[in-house]
Coordinates of C-alpha atoms in Angstrom, one line a residue:
X4 CA 126.7 131.8 131.0
X5 CA 130.0 131.1 129.1
X6 CA 130.9 128.1 131.2
X7 CA 127.5 126.5 130.3
X8 CA 128.1 127.2 126.6
X9 CA 131.4 125.3 126.9
X10 CA 129.5 122.4 128.4
X11 CA 126.9 122.4 125.6
X12 CA 129.7 122.6 122.9
X13 CA 131.4 119.6 124.4
X14 CA 128.1 117.6 124.5
X15 CA 127.7 118.4 120.8
X16 CA 131.2 117.7 119.6
X17 CA 132.2 114.9 122.0
X18 CA 134.8 114.7 124.8
X19 CA 137.4 113.2 122.4
X20 CA 137.4 116.4 120.2
X21 CA 136.9 119.1 122.8
X22 CA 137.1 119.0 126.6
X23 CA 136.4 122.1 128.8
X24 CA 139.5 123.4 130.5
X25 CA 140.0 125.2 133.7
X26 CA 140.2 128.5 131.8
X27 CA 136.6 128.0 130.7
X28 CA 135.3 128.4 134.2
X29 CA 135.4 131.7 136.1
X30 CA 135.0 132.8 139.7
X31 CA 134.0 130.3 142.3
X32 CA 133.6 127.5 139.7
X33 CA 137.3 127.6 138.7
X34 CA 138.8 125.8 141.7
X35 CA 136.3 122.8 141.8
X36 CA 136.7 122.5 138.0
X37 CA 140.5 122.3 138.4
X38 CA 140.1 119.5 141.1
X39 CA 137.8 117.5 138.7
X40 CA 140.2 117.8 135.8
X41 CA 143.2 117.0 137.9
X42 CA 141.7 113.7 139.1
X43 CA 143.7 111.0 137.2
X44 CA 141.4 108.2 138.4
X45 CA 138.5 109.3 136.2
X46 CA 138.2 109.3 132.4
X47 CA 137.1 112.2 130.3
X48 CA 133.5 111.2 130.2
X49 CA 133.2 111.0 133.9
X50 CA 135.0 114.3 134.3
X51 CA 132.6 115.9 131.8
X52 CA 129.6 114.6 133.7
X53 CA 131.0 115.9 136.9
X54 CA 131.6 119.3 135.3
X55 CA 128.1 119.3 134.0
X56 CA 126.6 118.6 137.4
X57 CA 128.8 121.3 139.0
X58 CA 127.7 123.9 136.4
X59 CA 124.0 123.0 136.5
X60 CA 124.0 123.1 140.3
X61 CA 125.7 126.5 140.3
X62 CA 122.9 127.8 138.0
X63 CA 120.2 126.4 140.2
X64 CA 121.5 127.7 143.4
X65 CA 119.7 130.7 144.8
X66 CA 116.7 130.2 142.4
X67 CA 113.3 131.1 144.0
X68 CA 110.2 129.0 143.3
X69 CA 107.3 130.7 141.8
X70 CA 104.6 131.5 144.3
X71 CA 101.0 130.9 143.3
X72 CA 97.8 130.9 145.2
X73 CA 96.1 127.6 144.7
X74 CA 92.5 127.1 145.9
X75 CA 92.1 124.0 148.1
X76 CA 90.4 121.1 146.3
X77 CA 86.7 120.8 147.3
X78 CA 85.7 117.8 149.3
X79 CA 83.6 115.1 147.6
X80 CA 79.9 115.2 148.6
X81 CA 78.7 112.4 150.8
X82 CA 77.0 109.6 148.8
X83 CA 73.4 108.8 149.7
X84 CA 73.0 105.7 147.6
X85 CA 74.4 102.2 148.3
X86 CA 77.4 100.7 146.6
X87 CA 76.9 97.6 144.5
X88 CA 77.4 94.2 146.1
X89 CA 80.6 92.1 146.2
X90 CA 78.9 89.7 143.8
X91 CA 78.3 92.6 141.3
X92 CA 82.0 93.7 141.8
X93 CA 83.2 90.2 141.0
X94 CA 81.1 90.2 137.8
X95 CA 82.4 93.6 136.9
X96 CA 86.0 92.4 137.1
X97 CA 85.2 89.5 134.8
X98 CA 83.5 91.9 132.3
X99 CA 86.6 94.2 132.4
X100 CA 88.9 91.2 132.0
X101 CA 87.0 89.9 128.9
X102 CA 86.8 93.5 127.6
X103 CA 83.2 93.4 126.1
X104 CA 81.7 96.9 125.9
X105 CA 78.1 95.6 125.5
X106 CA 78.4 93.5 128.7
X107 CA 79.9 96.5 130.5
X108 CA 76.9 98.5 129.3
X109 CA 74.6 95.9 130.6
X110 CA 76.4 95.9 134.0
X111 CA 76.1 99.7 134.2
X112 CA 72.4 99.5 133.3
X113 CA 71.9 97.1 136.2
X114 CA 73.6 99.6 138.5
X115 CA 71.6 102.6 137.2
X116 CA 68.3 100.7 137.3
X117 CA 68.8 99.6 140.9
X118 CA 70.3 103.0 142.0
X119 CA 73.6 101.4 142.9
X120 CA 77.0 103.1 142.9
X121 CA 80.3 101.9 141.4
X122 CA 82.9 101.1 144.0
X123 CA 85.5 104.0 144.4
X124 CA 88.4 101.7 143.5
X125 CA 86.8 100.7 140.2
X126 CA 85.6 104.2 139.2
X127 CA 88.7 105.5 137.5
X128 CA 88.9 102.5 135.3
X129 CA 85.2 102.9 134.2
X130 CA 85.6 106.6 133.7
X131 CA 88.5 105.9 131.3
X132 CA 86.3 103.4 129.5
X133 CA 83.5 105.9 129.3
X134 CA 85.9 108.5 127.9
X135 CA 86.8 106.1 125.1
X136 CA 83.2 104.8 124.5
X137 CA 80.6 107.6 124.4
X138 CA 77.7 105.2 124.8
X139 CA 78.9 104.5 128.4
X140 CA 79.2 108.1 129.5
X141 CA 75.7 108.8 130.8
X142 CA 75.4 105.4 132.6
X143 CA 78.9 105.8 134.1
X144 CA 78.0 109.3 135.4
X145 CA 74.8 108.0 136.9
X146 CA 76.4 105.0 138.6
X147 CA 79.5 107.0 139.5
X148 CA 77.6 109.3 141.8
X149 CA 79.1 112.4 143.4
X150 CA 82.6 110.8 143.4
X151 CA 82.5 110.6 139.6
X152 CA 81.6 114.3 139.4
X153 CA 84.3 115.1 141.9
X154 CA 87.0 113.2 140.0
X155 CA 85.9 115.1 136.9
X156 CA 87.3 118.2 138.5
X157 CA 90.8 116.8 138.3
X158 CA 90.7 115.2 134.8
X159 CA 89.3 117.0 131.8
X160 CA 88.7 113.6 130.1
X161 CA 86.2 112.8 132.8
X162 CA 84.3 116.1 132.7
X163 CA 81.3 114.3 131.3
X164 CA 80.8 112.7 134.8
X165 CA 78.8 115.6 136.3
X166 CA 75.7 114.0 137.8
X167 CA 72.4 115.7 136.9
X168 CA 69.0 114.3 137.4
X169 CA 66.1 115.9 135.5
X170 CA 66.1 116.5 131.7
X171 CA 66.1 120.3 132.4
X172 CA 69.1 119.9 134.7
X173 CA 70.9 117.8 132.1
X174 CA 70.3 120.5 129.5
X175 CA 71.3 123.4 131.6
X176 CA 74.2 122.0 133.6
X177 CA 75.3 118.7 132.0
X178 CA 78.1 117.9 129.7
X179 CA 77.4 117.8 125.9
X180 CA 76.7 114.1 126.0
X181 CA 74.1 114.5 128.7
X182 CA 72.6 117.6 127.0
X183 CA 72.2 115.6 123.8
X184 CA 70.5 112.8 125.8
X185 CA 68.2 115.2 127.5
X186 CA 67.2 116.8 124.1
X187 CA 66.4 113.3 122.7
X188 CA 64.3 112.5 125.7
X189 CA 62.3 115.7 125.5
X190 CA 61.9 115.5 121.8
X191 CA 59.7 112.5 122.4
X192 CA 57.9 113.7 125.4
X193 CA 57.5 117.4 124.6
X194 CA 58.8 118.4 121.1
X195 CA 57.6 122.0 121.5
X196 CA 59.7 122.6 124.6
X197 CA 62.6 120.8 123.1
X198 CA 62.5 123.2 120.1
X199 CA 62.4 126.2 122.4
X200 CA 65.5 124.9 124.2
X201 CA 67.4 124.9 120.9
X202 CA 66.2 128.3 119.9
X203 CA 67.1 129.8 123.2
X204 CA 70.7 128.5 123.4
X205 CA 71.6 128.2 119.7
X206 CA 73.5 131.4 119.3
X207 CA 75.7 130.5 122.3
X208 CA 76.7 127.0 121.1
X209 CA 79.9 126.2 119.2
X210 CA 79.9 124.6 115.7
X211 CA 80.7 121.1 117.0
X212 CA 78.0 121.2 119.6
X213 CA 75.5 122.6 117.1
X214 CA 76.3 119.6 114.8
X215 CA 75.7 117.1 117.6
X216 CA 72.4 118.8 118.5
X217 CA 71.2 118.6 114.9
X218 CA 72.1 115.0 114.7
X219 CA 70.2 114.4 118.0
X220 CA 66.9 115.7 116.6
X221 CA 67.2 113.9 113.2
X222 CA 65.2 110.8 114.3
X223 CA 62.3 112.9 115.5
X224 CA 62.4 115.7 112.9
X225 CA 58.9 117.1 112.2
X226 CA 57.1 119.9 110.4
X227 CA 57.2 122.2 113.4
X228 CA 61.0 122.4 113.1
X229 CA 60.9 123.7 109.6
X230 CA 60.6 127.4 110.2
X231 CA 63.5 127.4 112.7
X232 CA 65.7 125.2 110.4
X233 CA 65.0 127.4 107.4
X234 CA 66.3 130.4 109.4
X235 CA 69.6 128.5 109.9
X236 CA 70.6 128.1 106.2
X237 CA 73.0 131.0 106.4
X238 CA 75.1 129.6 109.3
X239 CA 78.8 130.4 109.1
X240 CA 80.0 126.8 109.7
X241 CA 79.8 124.6 106.6
X242 CA 79.5 121.6 108.9
X243 CA 76.4 123.1 110.6
X244 CA 74.9 124.3 107.2
X245 CA 75.3 120.7 105.9
X246 CA 73.5 119.4 109.0
X247 CA 70.7 121.9 108.6
X248 CA 70.2 121.1 104.9
X249 CA 70.2 117.3 105.7
X250 CA 67.3 117.9 108.1
X251 CA 65.4 120.1 105.7
X252 CA 65.6 117.4 103.1
X253 CA 63.8 115.1 105.4
X254 CA 60.8 117.5 105.7
X255 CA 58.3 117.1 102.8
X256 CA 57.0 120.6 103.4
X257 CA 60.5 122.3 103.3
X258 CA 61.5 124.6 100.4
X259 CA 64.2 122.2 99.1
X260 CA 61.9 119.2 99.2
X261 CA 59.2 121.1 97.3
X262 CA 61.8 122.0 94.6
X263 CA 62.9 118.3 94.3
X264 CA 59.3 117.2 94.0
X265 CA 58.5 119.8 91.4
X266 CA 61.3 118.5 89.2
X267 CA 60.4 114.8 89.7
X268 CA 56.7 115.4 89.0
X269 CA 57.5 117.4 85.9
X270 CA 60.0 114.8 84.7
X271 CA 57.8 111.7 85.0
X272 CA 54.4 112.0 83.3
X273 CA 52.1 109.0 84.0
X274 CA 50.1 108.8 80.8
X275 CA 48.4 105.6 81.8
X276 CA 47.1 104.8 78.3
X277 CA 50.3 105.4 76.3
X278 CA 52.7 104.6 79.1
X279 CA 54.8 107.0 81.2
X280 CA 57.3 109.4 79.7
X281 CA 60.6 110.6 81.4
X282 CA 62.2 113.9 80.5
X283 CA 64.4 115.9 82.8
X284 CA 63.2 119.6 82.9
X285 CA 65.6 122.6 83.2
X286 CA 67.2 122.5 86.7
X287 CA 68.2 125.6 88.6
X288 CA 71.8 125.8 89.8
X289 CA 70.7 126.0 93.4
X290 CA 69.6 122.3 93.1
X291 CA 73.1 121.2 92.3
X292 CA 74.4 123.4 95.1
X293 CA 72.2 121.4 97.5
X294 CA 74.2 118.3 96.9
X295 CA 72.9 116.8 93.6
X296 CA 75.7 115.7 91.4
X297 CA 75.6 116.6 87.7
X298 CA 77.7 113.8 86.2
X299 CA 77.1 110.1 86.3
X300 CA 80.0 107.9 87.4
X301 CA 78.6 104.9 85.4
X302 CA 78.8 104.8 81.6
X303 CA 75.6 102.8 81.4
X304 CA 73.6 105.5 83.2
X305 CA 73.1 108.8 81.5
X306 CA 73.6 112.1 83.3
X307 CA 69.9 112.9 83.1
X308 CA 68.9 109.6 84.6
X309 CA 71.5 109.9 87.3
X310 CA 70.3 113.4 88.3
X311 CA 66.7 112.3 88.4
X312 CA 67.6 109.2 90.4
X313 CA 69.2 111.4 93.1
X314 CA 66.2 113.7 93.2
X315 CA 63.6 110.8 93.4
X316 CA 65.6 109.4 96.3
X317 CA 65.0 112.6 98.2
X318 CA 61.2 112.8 97.4
X319 CA 58.8 111.5 100.0
X320 CA 57.1 108.3 98.7
X321 CA 53.7 109.5 99.6
X322 CA 53.9 112.2 96.9
X323 CA 53.8 109.4 94.3
X324 CA 50.7 107.9 95.9
X325 CA 48.9 111.3 95.5
X326 CA 50.3 112.0 92.0
X327 CA 49.4 108.6 90.7
X328 CA 46.3 108.1 92.9
X329 CA 47.5 104.6 93.9
X330 CA 48.3 102.7 97.0
X331 CA 52.0 102.1 98.1
X332 CA 51.9 98.6 96.5
X333 CA 50.4 99.9 93.3
X334 CA 52.9 102.7 93.0
X335 CA 55.8 100.2 93.4
X336 CA 54.2 97.9 90.8
X337 CA 53.8 100.8 88.4
X338 CA 57.5 101.7 88.5
X339 CA 58.5 98.0 88.2
X340 CA 56.1 97.3 85.3
X341 CA 57.2 100.1 83.0
X342 CA 60.7 99.8 81.4
X343 CA 61.2 103.6 81.4
X344 CA 60.7 103.7 85.2
X345 CA 62.6 100.6 86.3
X346 CA 65.9 102.5 86.6
X347 CA 64.3 104.5 89.4
X348 CA 63.1 101.6 91.6
X349 CA 66.4 101.7 93.6
X350 CA 65.7 105.4 94.2
X351 CA 62.2 104.6 95.5
X352 CA 63.9 102.2 97.9
X353 CA 66.4 104.9 99.0
X354 CA 63.5 107.3 99.5
X355 CA 61.7 104.8 101.7
X356 CA 64.8 104.5 103.8
X357 CA 65.5 108.2 103.8
X358 CA 62.0 109.1 105.1
X359 CA 61.7 105.9 107.2
X360 CA 58.4 105.3 105.5
X361 CA 57.2 102.0 106.9
X362 CA 54.1 101.4 104.6
X363 CA 56.5 101.2 101.6
X364 CA 59.0 99.0 103.5
X365 CA 56.4 96.3 104.1
X366 CA 55.2 96.5 100.4
X367 CA 58.7 96.3 99.1
X368 CA 59.5 93.2 101.1
X369 CA 56.2 91.5 100.1
X370 CA 56.5 92.2 96.4
X371 CA 60.1 91.3 96.1
X372 CA 61.8 87.9 95.7
X373 CA 65.1 89.4 96.7
X374 CA 66.2 91.2 99.8
X375 CA 66.6 95.0 100.2
X376 CA 69.0 95.0 103.1
X377 CA 68.4 98.7 104.0
X378 CA 64.7 98.1 104.4
X379 CA 65.1 95.6 107.3
X380 CA 65.5 98.3 110.1
X381 CA 62.1 99.7 109.0
X382 CA 60.2 96.5 109.6
X383 CA 58.8 95.5 113.0
X384 CA 61.4 93.8 115.2
X385 CA 59.8 90.4 115.0
X386 CA 59.7 90.6 111.2
X387 CA 63.3 91.7 110.9
X388 CA 64.5 88.4 112.2
X389 CA 62.1 86.4 110.1
X390 CA 63.2 88.2 107.0
X391 CA 66.9 87.7 107.9
X392 CA 66.2 83.9 108.3
X393 CA 64.3 83.8 105.0
X394 CA 67.0 85.5 102.9
X395 CA 70.1 84.5 104.8
X396 CA 71.6 82.3 102.1
X397 CA 71.0 85.0 99.5
X398 CA 72.9 87.8 101.3
X399 CA 74.6 86.2 104.2
X400 CA 77.4 88.8 104.8
X401 CA 75.0 91.8 104.5
X402 CA 72.5 90.2 106.8
X403 CA 75.2 89.5 109.4
X404 CA 76.2 93.1 109.3
X405 CA 72.6 94.3 109.5
X406 CA 71.8 91.9 112.4
X407 CA 74.7 93.4 114.4
X408 CA 72.6 96.6 114.7
X409 CA 69.5 94.9 116.1
X410 CA 68.1 96.1 119.4
X411 CA 66.6 92.7 120.4
X412 CA 68.5 89.6 121.1
X413 CA 68.7 87.2 118.1
X414 CA 66.4 84.2 118.2
X415 CA 68.1 80.8 118.4
X416 CA 67.6 79.9 114.7
X417 CA 69.1 83.2 113.4
X418 CA 72.0 83.0 115.9
X419 CA 72.9 79.5 114.6
X420 CA 72.9 80.8 111.0
X421 CA 75.0 83.8 111.8
X422 CA 77.6 81.8 113.8
X423 CA 77.7 79.1 111.2
X424 CA 78.5 81.7 108.6
X425 CA 81.1 83.2 111.0
X426 CA 82.8 79.9 111.2
X427 CA 83.6 80.2 107.5
X428 CA 85.4 83.5 108.0
X429 CA 87.0 83.2 111.5
X430 CA 89.6 85.9 110.8
X431 CA 86.8 88.4 110.1
X432 CA 84.3 87.3 112.8
X433 CA 86.9 86.9 115.5
X434 CA 86.9 87.3 119.2
X435 CA 86.5 91.1 118.9
X436 CA 83.3 90.5 116.8
X437 CA 82.0 88.2 119.5
X438 CA 82.8 90.8 122.2
X439 CA 80.8 93.4 120.3
X440 CA 77.8 91.2 119.6
X441 CA 77.5 89.1 122.8
X442 CA 74.4 91.2 123.9
X443 CA 72.6 89.8 120.8
X444 CA 73.7 86.2 121.1
X445 CA 71.3 84.1 123.2
X446 CA 72.8 82.2 126.1
X447 CA 70.9 79.1 124.9
X448 CA 73.3 78.8 122.0
X449 CA 75.9 77.4 124.4
X450 CA 74.3 73.9 124.2
X451 CA 74.8 73.6 120.4
X452 CA 77.8 75.8 119.9
X453 CA 80.2 72.9 119.7
X454 CA 78.2 71.5 116.8
X455 CA 79.2 74.6 114.7
X456 CA 82.5 73.7 112.9
X457 CA 84.8 75.5 110.5
X458 CA 84.5 74.1 106.9
X459 CA 88.2 74.0 106.3
X460 CA 90.9 72.2 108.3
X461 CA 93.2 75.2 108.3
X462 CA 90.5 77.3 110.0
X463 CA 89.6 74.7 112.7
X464 CA 92.2 75.8 115.3
X465 CA 91.4 79.4 115.1
X466 CA 87.6 78.8 115.1
X467 CA 88.0 76.6 118.2
X468 CA 89.7 79.4 120.0
X469 CA 86.9 81.8 119.1
X470 CA 84.3 79.3 120.3
X471 CA 86.2 78.9 123.6
X472 CA 86.2 82.7 124.0
X473 CA 82.4 82.8 123.1
X474 CA 81.7 80.2 125.8
X475 CA 83.4 82.4 128.3
X476 CA 81.5 85.5 127.1
X477 CA 78.2 83.5 127.4
X478 CA 79.1 82.6 131.0
X479 CA 79.9 86.2 131.9
X480 CA 76.6 87.3 130.2
X481 CA 74.7 84.8 132.3
X482 CA 76.2 86.3 135.5
X483 CA 75.4 89.8 134.4
X484 CA 71.8 88.8 133.7
X485 CA 71.6 87.0 137.0
X486 CA 72.4 90.1 139.0
X487 CA 68.9 91.4 138.6
X488 CA 67.6 88.4 140.5
X489 CA 69.8 88.9 143.5

């Protein structure tokens, strides 16, 4: 090993300072080293590289490779479904070229709906996309067929691609994303069985999976879940405990909600003749440990008001209907009318959103001359767009952000308002924004798109590029939509 150490030392110090000599090599290496160093036609650097190659080769000679028993790779199962048409492949290439995930999702939905398979040559590209964008995973696994599952054996990033059919199969054998999807499906169809699934496997799940499963049942949380959730309050993982507490706060019959309501009901006394009084009662430390902050971060709001505001925001609105013996509209008016309660109106709005309480959502919009942007998702889909049109000039930026989460395509009037606003900020609402919202933009906007101009000359060029890109997106969207008619 001494001769190799001499090579390393020379590499560290440089050939001009120290060069290995013949005496630094022993045995069978000495003679070839002498020939290299005696060659006058090569400089020191070349001689050094030759000595390095000689020494390295000497070390490698006689080495035996490690023997290992490697099981042969299984063959991919034969596909029984048809591959998508050449036309669909052509559209897919355009979708990938323009790089719009919503359009790619629409294309995959077309394949899944018609029981068509992704061509093998395109499958690795789509598996990579699905690894990056979780919303595509289940669709890619479905349209990928047996080959997607087979490829997942050789790449851990693609292990979501195991194809399973029924919700039970997905839950028992699927990857986490598919299990979450199966749980969501069954929570709607059979919540009792879905709860039993969770109870049976809960102790075997890791903290990250538990967190995902808790998030999956949040939209369908119901009173039957309370007993099980109450039993999980001592989970080891803080992340899981926080998830459990969040769900319990959404159940009006839960212990924590009852504590919140007891404080709120005691703090606000109606006294219809003399007017309501507000006085925060003594609060147990466990309330603050549940996530209620003690100190206000606004000098204009007292700590007592701040604490009570947080608690009211976590109390189900229907409790006030019972307490005050009033309808939703009357309760809202009661809080708006009395000065001592007006500070808590925003908390009532937050409670309406927290519990997704639609009766109050409609009343809040009907009684207000201003827009509560968080209320919009609670309204019927047709009314969401009407409200956005009505208040667009009042809160343009907030409405544009909210409309980006709509499930239904924008109507033409709303689309024009949004794109006209986008033209005023083309560096914010750029090509990436158009890529991400093309599923909401109606193709009919193409006829009037050129009429939408940037207000300032310095924005004109950039906005024109965005419009050109949007025209192309619309054309590709048309082709994706036309596949269903083929």
